[in-house]
Backbone as numpy.savetxt, mean C-alpha at the origin, in Angstrom:
# Nx Ny Nz CAx CAy CAz Cx Cy Cz
10.41 -7.95 6.56 10.65 -8.88 5.47 12.13 -8.91 5.13
12.59 -10.07 4.76 14.01 -10.28 4.53 14.37 -9.98 3.09
15.43 -9.18 2.91 15.90 -8.84 1.56 17.00 -9.81 1.17
16.93 -10.34 -0.05 17.95 -11.25 -0.54 18.67 -10.59 -1.69
19.84 -10.06 -1.42 20.54 -9.26 -2.42 21.12 -10.10 -3.54
21.38 -11.38 -3.26 22.05 -12.20 -4.25 21.14 -12.62 -5.40
19.82 -12.47 -5.19 18.87 -12.86 -6.22 18.17 -11.62 -6.74
17.87 -11.63 -8.02 17.13 -10.55 -8.65 15.77 -11.09 -9.08
14.76 -10.29 -8.82 13.43 -10.70 -9.27 13.39 -10.78 -10.78
14.12 -9.87 -11.41 14.21 -9.86 -12.86 15.28 -8.86 -13.23
15.64 -8.79 -14.47 16.65 -7.84 -14.92 15.99 -6.72 -15.69
16.16 -5.51 -15.20 15.61 -4.36 -15.89 14.21 -4.02 -15.44
13.67 -2.96 -16.01 12.35 -2.48 -15.66 11.42 -2.67 -16.85
10.32 -3.38 -16.61 9.37 -3.68 -17.68 8.02 -3.08 -17.37
7.37 -2.59 -18.40 5.98 -2.15 -18.31 5.26 -2.67 -19.54
4.17 -3.41 -19.32 3.44 -4.02 -20.44 4.36 -4.86 -21.32
5.32 -5.52 -20.69 6.20 -6.41 -21.42 7.34 -5.73 -22.15
7.42 -4.40 -22.07 8.46 -3.66 -22.77 9.49 -3.17 -21.76
10.75 -3.45 -22.03 11.80 -3.03 -21.13 12.09 -1.54 -21.33
12.04 -0.80 -20.24 12.32 0.63 -20.33 13.82 0.86 -20.42
14.25 1.70 -21.33 15.68 1.95 -21.50 16.24 2.86 -20.43
17.48 2.61 -20.06 18.27 3.50 -19.22 17.65 3.78 -17.85
16.95 2.81 -17.29 16.43 2.99 -15.94 17.31 2.29 -14.91
17.88 1.15 -15.28 18.80 0.43 -14.41 18.20 0.17 -13.02
16.94 -0.18 -12.98 16.30 -0.51 -11.72 16.23 -2.02 -11.56
16.66 -2.51 -10.43 16.59 -3.93 -10.12 15.75 -4.10 -8.86
14.60 -4.72 -8.99 13.73 -4.95 -7.85 14.28 -6.11 -7.02
14.65 -5.82 -5.81 15.21 -6.85 -4.95 14.15 -7.88 -4.55
14.57 -9.10 -4.42 13.64 -10.14 -4.02 13.39 -10.06 -2.52
12.13 -10.06 -2.15 11.72 -10.02 -0.75 11.06 -11.35 -0.40
11.49 -11.93 0.70 10.91 -13.18 1.15 10.14 -12.95 2.44
9.01 -13.64 2.63 8.21 -13.44 3.84 8.97 -13.87 5.10
8.79 -13.11 6.16 9.44 -13.42 7.42 8.50 -14.05 8.43
7.20 -13.96 8.17 6.23 -14.55 9.09 5.21 -15.36 8.30
4.46 -16.16 9.02 3.46 -17.01 8.38 2.37 -16.18 7.70
1.99 -15.08 8.33 0.93 -14.25 7.74 1.43 -13.48 6.53
2.69 -13.08 6.52 3.26 -12.50 5.30 3.24 -13.52 4.17
3.56 -14.77 4.49 3.52 -15.83 3.48 2.10 -16.03 2.96
1.13 -15.96 3.84 -0.27 -16.09 3.42 -0.65 -14.99 2.44
-0.14 -13.78 2.68 -0.43 -12.66 1.78 0.16 -12.91 0.40
1.40 -13.38 0.35 2.04 -13.70 -0.93 1.23 -14.74 -1.70
0.86 -15.79 -1.02 0.15 -16.90 -1.68 -1.21 -16.43 -2.22
-1.95 -15.71 -1.39 -3.28 -15.24 -1.81 -3.18 -14.30 -3.01
-2.19 -13.40 -2.99 -2.03 -12.46 -4.10 -1.64 -13.20 -5.38
-0.76 -14.18 -5.27 -0.35 -14.97 -6.43 -1.51 -15.78 -6.99
-2.47 -16.10 -6.14 -3.66 -16.85 -6.59 -4.69 -15.93 -7.23
-4.39 -14.64 -7.29 -5.29 -13.70 -7.96 -6.27 -12.98 -7.06
-6.11 -13.14 -5.74 -7.03 -12.52 -4.80 -6.70 -11.04 -4.60
-7.73 -10.25 -4.35 -7.53 -8.95 -3.76 -7.23 -9.16 -2.28
-6.53 -8.21 -1.66 -6.10 -8.42 -0.28 -6.63 -7.34 0.65
-6.97 -7.77 1.86 -7.24 -6.87 2.97 -6.23 -7.22 4.06
-5.23 -6.36 4.22 -4.17 -6.58 5.20 -4.41 -5.66 6.38
-4.75 -6.23 7.51 -5.09 -5.42 8.68 -4.29 -5.88 9.88
-3.86 -4.92 10.69 -3.18 -5.32 11.91 -2.18 -4.30 12.40
-1.35 -4.75 13.31 -0.47 -3.87 14.07 0.57 -3.17 13.22
1.02 -2.04 13.72 2.10 -1.30 13.08 3.38 -2.13 13.10
4.22 -1.93 12.08 5.51 -2.60 12.04 5.48 -4.01 11.51
4.34 -4.43 10.95 4.23 -5.79 10.43 4.50 -5.87 8.93
4.84 -4.74 8.31 5.24 -4.74 6.91 4.11 -4.72 5.91
2.93 -4.28 6.33 1.77 -4.34 5.45 1.96 -3.50 4.19
2.40 -2.25 4.36 2.52 -1.36 3.20 3.70 -1.75 2.32
4.83 -2.07 2.92 5.98 -2.49 2.13 5.67 -3.76 1.35
5.00 -4.69 2.00 4.59 -5.92 1.33 3.67 -5.62 0.16
2.73 -4.69 0.36 1.79 -4.32 -0.69 2.50 -3.70 -1.87
3.41 -2.78 -1.59 4.19 -2.13 -2.65 5.00 -3.15 -3.43
5.64 -4.06 -2.72 6.48 -5.06 -3.39 5.65 -5.97 -4.28
4.54 -6.47 -3.76 3.70 -7.37 -4.57 3.15 -6.65 -5.79
2.75 -5.39 -5.60 2.25 -4.62 -6.73 3.30 -4.40 -7.80
4.51 -4.03 -7.38 5.59 -3.80 -8.33 6.00 -5.09 -9.04
6.01 -6.20 -8.30 6.31 -7.49 -8.94 5.29 -7.80 -10.03
4.02 -7.47 -9.76 2.95 -7.74 -10.73 3.12 -6.90 -11.98
3.50 -5.65 -11.79 3.60 -4.70 -12.90 4.90 -4.87 -13.68
6.01 -5.08 -12.98 7.32 -5.04 -13.61 7.81 -6.43 -14.00
7.08 -7.07 -14.85 7.49 -8.35 -15.41 7.17 -8.36 -16.90
7.83 -9.27 -17.60 7.71 -9.25 -19.06 6.31 -9.57 -19.54
5.67 -10.53 -18.91 4.34 -10.94 -19.36 3.31 -10.49 -18.32
2.82 -9.28 -18.48 1.85 -8.74 -17.53 0.80 -7.94 -18.26
-0.38 -7.88 -17.66 -1.44 -7.04 -18.20 -1.63 -5.79 -17.35
-0.78 -5.63 -16.33 -0.88 -4.49 -15.42 0.18 -3.46 -15.77
-0.21 -2.19 -15.79 0.73 -1.15 -16.22 1.23 -0.26 -15.09
0.55 -0.25 -13.94 0.98 0.66 -12.89 0.54 0.20 -11.50
1.25 0.73 -10.50 0.85 0.61 -9.11 0.30 1.98 -8.70
-0.95 2.01 -8.30 -1.59 3.25 -7.89 -1.71 3.25 -6.37
-1.10 4.24 -5.74 -1.19 4.39 -4.28 -2.29 5.40 -3.99
-3.28 4.98 -3.21 -4.40 5.85 -2.88 -4.48 6.02 -1.37
-4.60 7.26 -0.93 -4.74 7.52 0.50 -5.29 8.92 0.70
-5.71 9.19 1.93 -6.07 10.55 2.29 -4.81 11.26 2.77
-4.64 12.50 2.36 -3.39 13.19 2.70 -3.32 13.61 4.16
-4.44 13.99 4.75 -4.49 14.33 6.17 -5.85 13.97 6.73
-5.93 13.64 8.03 -7.21 13.26 8.61 -8.29 14.32 8.49
-7.91 15.60 8.51 -8.91 16.67 8.48 -9.41 16.97 7.08
-8.82 16.35 6.06 -9.15 16.59 4.67 -8.82 18.02 4.25
-7.93 18.68 4.99 -7.60 20.07 4.68 -6.09 20.22 4.61
-5.56 20.51 3.40 -4.12 20.67 3.26 -3.76 22.14 3.02
-4.69 23.01 3.34 -4.46 24.42 3.09 -3.38 25.04 3.95
-3.12 24.47 5.14 -2.14 25.07 6.04 -0.71 24.80 5.63
-0.48 23.87 4.72 0.87 23.55 4.29 1.33 24.53 3.22
2.63 24.87 3.22 3.13 25.82 2.21 3.17 25.19 0.83
3.16 26.03 -0.21 3.31 25.54 -1.57 1.98 25.31 -2.27
2.10 24.93 -3.56 0.90 24.65 -4.33 0.44 23.23 -4.05
-0.60 22.81 -4.76 -1.21 21.50 -4.51 -0.21 20.36 -4.64
0.61 20.39 -5.70 1.59 19.33 -5.92 2.61 19.26 -4.80
3.08 20.43 -4.34 4.07 20.48 -3.27 3.50 20.00 -1.95
2.24 20.33 -1.70 1.59 19.88 -0.46 1.44 18.37 -0.42
0.99 17.81 -1.53 0.75 16.37 -1.59 2.06 15.60 -1.54
3.12 16.17 -2.09 4.41 15.48 -2.17 4.93 15.05 -0.81
4.58 15.80 0.23 5.01 15.46 1.59 4.53 14.07 1.97
3.34 13.71 1.54 2.73 12.44 1.92 3.22 11.28 1.06
4.05 11.57 0.08 4.64 10.51 -0.74 5.94 9.99 -0.14
6.46 10.66 0.88 7.76 10.31 1.45 7.87 8.85 1.87
6.87 8.26 2.55 7.00 6.85 2.94 7.21 5.92 1.75
6.54 6.21 0.64 6.62 5.34 -0.53 7.94 5.56 -1.28
8.43 6.79 -1.23 9.76 7.07 -1.78 10.81 6.28 -1.02
10.70 6.25 0.31 11.65 5.49 1.12 11.56 4.00 0.87
10.34 3.50 0.68 10.16 2.08 0.41 10.78 1.70 -0.93
10.61 2.54 -1.92 11.20 2.26 -3.24 12.72 2.31 -3.17
13.26 3.22 -2.36 14.70 3.26 -2.17 15.20 1.95 -1.59
14.44 1.40 -0.65 14.81 0.13 -0.04 14.67 -1.03 -1.02
13.60 -1.01 -1.79 13.33 -2.13 -2.70 14.27 -2.16 -3.90
14.74 -0.99 -4.32 15.59 -0.92 -5.51 17.04 -0.55 -5.21
17.32 -0.15 -3.97 18.68 0.17 -3.60 19.21 1.45 -4.19
18.31 2.39 -4.52 18.74 3.69 -5.03 17.69 4.73 -4.67
18.16 5.93 -4.30 17.28 6.95 -3.75 16.33 7.56 -4.76
16.65 7.47 -6.03 15.80 8.09 -7.05 14.81 7.12 -7.69
14.67 5.94 -7.12 13.82 4.91 -7.72 12.37 5.37 -7.84
11.84 5.98 -6.80 10.44 6.41 -6.82 10.18 7.42 -7.93
11.09 8.39 -8.07 10.91 9.41 -9.10 11.01 8.81 -10.51
11.89 7.84 -10.68 12.00 7.16 -11.99 10.69 6.43 -12.30
10.18 5.71 -11.32 8.94 4.96 -11.51 7.76 5.89 -11.81
7.71 7.02 -11.14 6.64 8.00 -11.41 6.79 8.59 -12.80
8.01 8.89 -13.18 8.25 9.50 -14.49 7.80 8.59 -15.62
7.92 7.29 -15.42 7.51 6.32 -16.45 6.09 5.79 -16.21
5.36 6.46 -15.29 3.96 6.10 -15.01 3.81 4.68 -14.49
4.85 4.16 -13.86 4.76 2.84 -13.23 4.13 2.97 -11.86
4.36 4.10 -11.20 3.73 4.41 -9.93 2.94 5.70 -10.10
1.75 5.70 -9.52 0.93 6.92 -9.50 0.41 7.09 -8.07
0.48 8.31 -7.58 -0.01 8.62 -6.23 -1.23 9.51 -6.35
-2.35 9.06 -5.79 -3.57 9.85 -5.84 -4.14 10.01 -4.44
-4.88 11.08 -4.24 -5.51 11.32 -2.95 -7.02 11.32 -3.12
-7.68 11.08 -2.01 -9.15 11.03 -2.05 -9.75 12.40 -2.33
-8.94 13.45 -2.16 -9.44 14.81 -2.42 -9.68 15.06 -3.91
-8.99 14.26 -4.76 -9.06 14.54 -6.20 -9.34 13.26 -7.00
-10.09 12.34 -6.41 -10.30 11.05 -7.07 -11.59 11.01 -7.90
-12.49 11.93 -7.65 -13.76 11.92 -8.35 -13.59 12.08 -9.86
-14.35 11.32 -10.61 -14.37 11.48 -12.06 -13.32 10.71 -12.82
-12.47 9.94 -12.11 -11.45 9.17 -12.82 -11.81 7.69 -12.82
-11.25 6.97 -13.78 -11.37 5.51 -13.82 -9.98 4.93 -13.89
-9.71 3.96 -13.03 -8.39 3.33 -12.97 -8.46 1.98 -13.68
-7.60 1.79 -14.66 -7.55 0.54 -15.42 -6.16 -0.07 -15.35
-6.10 -1.39 -15.46 -4.83 -2.13 -15.59 -3.83 -1.76 -14.49
-4.30 -1.79 -13.25 -3.45 -1.34 -12.16 -3.62 -2.21 -10.92
-2.55 -2.23 -10.12 -2.64 -2.74 -8.76 -2.80 -1.52 -7.87
-3.92 -1.44 -7.17 -4.24 -0.26 -6.37 -3.99 -0.57 -4.89
-3.06 0.17 -4.30 -2.74 0.01 -2.89 -3.44 1.13 -2.12
-4.44 0.77 -1.34 -5.16 1.74 -0.51 -4.52 1.70 0.87
-3.74 2.73 1.18 -2.96 2.73 2.41 -3.64 3.57 3.49
-3.31 3.23 4.76 -3.87 3.94 5.91 -5.39 4.01 5.83
-5.99 2.85 5.57 -7.44 2.85 5.35 -8.21 3.25 6.60
-7.59 3.15 7.78 -8.29 3.55 9.01 -8.54 5.05 9.07
-7.86 5.82 8.23 -8.06 7.26 8.18 -8.86 7.70 6.96
-9.63 6.77 6.43 -10.53 7.07 5.33 -11.97 6.90 5.82
-12.82 7.83 5.46 -14.23 7.69 5.79 -14.85 6.62 4.90
-16.01 6.17 5.27 -16.72 5.22 4.42 -16.97 5.78 3.04
-17.27 7.06 2.98 -17.51 7.72 1.69 -16.24 7.69 0.83
-15.09 7.94 1.44 -13.83 7.93 0.69 -13.48 6.52 0.21
-13.64 5.53 1.09 -13.38 4.14 0.71 -14.28 3.72 -0.45
-15.53 4.09 -0.36 -16.48 3.79 -1.44 -16.06 4.48 -2.73
-15.60 5.73 -2.62 -15.19 6.48 -3.80 -14.00 5.82 -4.50
-13.06 5.28 -3.70 -11.87 4.65 -4.28 -12.24 3.38 -5.03
-12.95 2.47 -4.37 -13.22 1.16 -4.99 -14.16 1.28 -6.17
-15.00 2.30 -6.19 -15.90 2.47 -7.34 -15.21 3.19 -8.50
-13.94 3.54 -8.33 -13.15 4.10 -9.44 -12.45 3.00 -10.24
-12.47 1.76 -9.74 -11.72 0.68 -10.37 -12.42 0.22 -11.64
-11.64 0.22 -12.73 -12.17 -0.20 -14.02 -11.72 -1.60 -14.37
-11.30 -1.80 -15.62 -10.92 -3.11 -16.10 -9.55 -3.52 -15.57
-9.42 -4.80 -15.28 -8.14 -5.43 -14.97 -7.42 -4.72 -13.81
-8.07 -4.70 -12.66 -7.46 -4.11 -11.47 -7.45 -5.10 -10.32
-6.41 -5.01 -9.52 -6.35 -5.72 -8.24 -6.16 -4.66 -7.17
-6.73 -4.91 -5.99 -6.66 -3.93 -4.93 -6.10 -4.57 -3.65
-5.25 -3.81 -2.97 -4.73 -4.21 -1.67 -5.08 -3.11 -0.67
-5.91 -3.45 0.30 -6.29 -2.52 1.35 -5.42 -2.81 2.57
-4.82 -1.78 3.15 -4.02 -2.04 4.34 -4.16 -0.92 5.36
-4.08 -1.31 6.63 -4.21 -0.34 7.70 -4.38 -1.01 9.05
-4.58 -0.18 10.05 -4.72 -0.65 11.43 -5.78 0.21 12.10
-6.92 -0.37 12.39 -8.04 0.40 12.93 -7.73 1.01 14.28
-6.73 0.49 14.99 -6.37 1.06 16.30 -5.57 2.35 16.16
-5.13 2.68 14.95 -4.34 3.89 14.74 -5.14 4.98 14.02
-6.44 4.94 14.12 -7.27 5.95 13.46 -7.06 7.32 14.09
-6.98 8.33 13.24 -6.85 9.71 13.70 -8.20 10.40 13.83
-9.27 9.70 13.54 -10.59 10.30 13.61 -11.01 10.55 15.06
-11.78 11.61 15.23 -12.35 11.94 16.54 -13.85 11.68 16.53
-14.51 12.07 15.46 -15.96 11.90 15.35 -16.32 10.44 15.11
-17.32 9.96 15.82 -17.77 8.58 15.65 -18.36 8.35 14.27
-18.93 9.40 13.68 -19.50 9.25 12.34 -18.42 8.95 11.31
-17.20 9.48 11.52 -16.09 9.18 10.63 -15.55 7.78 10.88
-15.48 7.39 12.15 -14.94 6.08 12.52 -15.84 4.94 12.04
-17.14 5.19 11.97 -18.10 4.13 11.65 -18.03 3.68 10.19
-17.38 4.47 9.34 -17.35 4.13 7.93 -16.57 2.88 7.63
-15.42 2.70 8.30 -14.57 1.55 8.01 -15.25 0.22 8.34
-15.85 0.05 9.52 -16.55 -1.23 9.78 -17.64 -1.55 8.77
-18.37 -0.53 8.35 -19.43 -0.75 7.35 -18.83 -1.20 6.03
-17.74 -0.53 5.63 -17.06 -0.88 4.39 -16.52 -2.31 4.46
-15.91 -2.66 5.58 -15.32 -4.00 5.73 -16.39 -5.09 5.77
-17.59 -4.73 6.24 -18.67 -5.73 6.24 -19.06 -6.10 4.81
-18.89 -5.16 3.88 -19.16 -5.45 2.47 -18.02 -6.27 1.88
-16.79 -5.82 2.10 -15.61 -6.51 1.58 -15.54 -7.95 2.07
-15.92 -8.13 3.34 -15.86 -9.47 3.93 -16.77 -10.48 3.27
-17.77 -10.02 2.53 -18.71 -10.91 1.84 -18.28 -11.23 0.41
-17.19 -10.62 -0.04 -16.74 -10.82 -1.41 -15.70 -11.94 -1.46
-15.97 -12.97 -2.25 -15.03 -14.10 -2.31 -13.78 -13.78 -3.12
-13.72 -12.58 -3.68 -12.52 -12.17 -4.42 -11.45 -11.60 -3.49
-11.78 -11.45 -2.20 -10.85 -10.89 -1.23 -10.34 -11.95 -0.28
-9.05 -11.81 0.09 -8.47 -12.61 1.17 -8.17 -11.65 2.31
-8.67 -11.96 3.50 -8.46 -11.13 4.68 -7.35 -11.74 5.53
-6.32 -10.95 5.80 -5.18 -11.44 6.59 -4.93 -10.46 7.73
-5.00 -10.98 8.95 -4.78 -10.18 10.15 -3.35 -10.37 10.63
-2.70 -9.25 10.98 -1.33 -9.28 11.46 -1.29 -8.99 12.97
-0.56 -9.84 13.68 -0.53 -9.78 15.14 0.87 -9.43 15.65
1.02 -9.50 16.98 2.30 -9.15 17.60 3.46 -9.97 17.04
3.22 -11.24 16.78 4.30 -12.10 16.27 4.72 -11.75 14.84
3.93 -10.89 14.19 4.25 -10.49 12.82 5.06 -9.20 12.75
5.32 -8.55 13.87 6.05 -7.29 13.87 7.51 -7.54 13.49
7.95 -6.88 12.43 9.30 -7.10 11.89 10.11 -5.81 11.79
9.52 -4.66 12.16 10.21 -3.38 12.00 11.47 -3.34 12.85
11.35 -3.68 14.13 12.51 -3.75 15.02 12.09 -4.43 16.31
13.09 -4.90 17.06 12.80 -5.51 18.34 12.19 -4.54 19.32
12.64 -3.28 19.26 12.11 -2.26 20.16 10.62 -2.01 19.89
10.27 -1.86 18.61 8.87 -1.62 18.26 8.00 -2.79 18.71
8.49 -3.99 18.52 7.73 -5.17 18.94 7.51 -5.17 20.44
8.56 -4.92 21.22 8.45 -4.89 22.68 7.49 -3.79 23.13
7.59 -2.61 22.49 6.74 -1.48 22.85 5.27 -1.80 22.61
4.95 -2.33 21.44 3.55 -2.60 21.11 2.99 -3.71 21.99
3.79 -4.71 22.27 3.33 -5.79 23.16 3.01 -5.24 24.54
3.89 -4.37 25.07 3.64 -3.80 26.40 2.44 -2.86 26.38
2.30 -2.07 25.31 1.15 -1.17 25.18 -0.15 -1.96 25.19
-0.18 -3.06 24.45 -1.37 -3.89 24.40 -1.62 -4.59 25.73
-0.56 -4.96 26.41 -0.69 -5.63 27.71 -1.38 -4.71 28.71
-1.07 -3.40 28.61 -1.68 -2.42 29.50 -2.99 -1.86 28.96
-3.40 -2.34 27.80 -4.64 -1.89 27.17 -4.68 -0.37 27.01
-3.54 0.20 26.59 -3.44 1.64 26.39 -3.69 1.98 24.93
-4.54 2.96 24.71 -4.79 3.47 23.35 -4.58 4.98 23.34
-3.99 5.47 22.27 -3.74 6.91 22.15 -4.64 7.51 21.08
């Protein structure tokens, strides 16, 4: 996606219409680079929940983060936060990592920290947003018993979520929520077929809901780099899966 530095989405950081003092965050305007990215923007602006599926490097997660932040950080909004939901590791076991629970989970926040640095042009943007409860990061390991209200929920790496986990996330949604599901089923880390089977079953339900827009991203949508695009095209040409 193309960044336009000369334009600002807005001035300052707003939550529930109130400008937060001393944050000095400016969300850069992002414009779609492909037709399918444009379709995602339009569907989200029309109030749809999104299912963004397809190849790596097509900007699915960055696009989701940007749209969610745009929704939350405006003067007239009913949304108070962007909630990022994902599984921290395919095995559901973070015991081998050093540190306490917070330190272990923090490792998996790095991609979103980098995205916020790109979107706001400052390395501490993610921490500022978390401190003001504009961004919240949750894992499927600790999602039971909570209700999410007034949020844009980004469910990332959905191909590494079991059907049970996907069900647990969407049934946590309370009042005034929008959800963006994103992932690539070809990049699943699952080995057991019982784990892999959950996503197709979940998507068969989502596909019947008229509140969702399904957008598939293909080779022509790869925007990460020319090298990544060439690599994925050649990998697909040889029908190689890892």
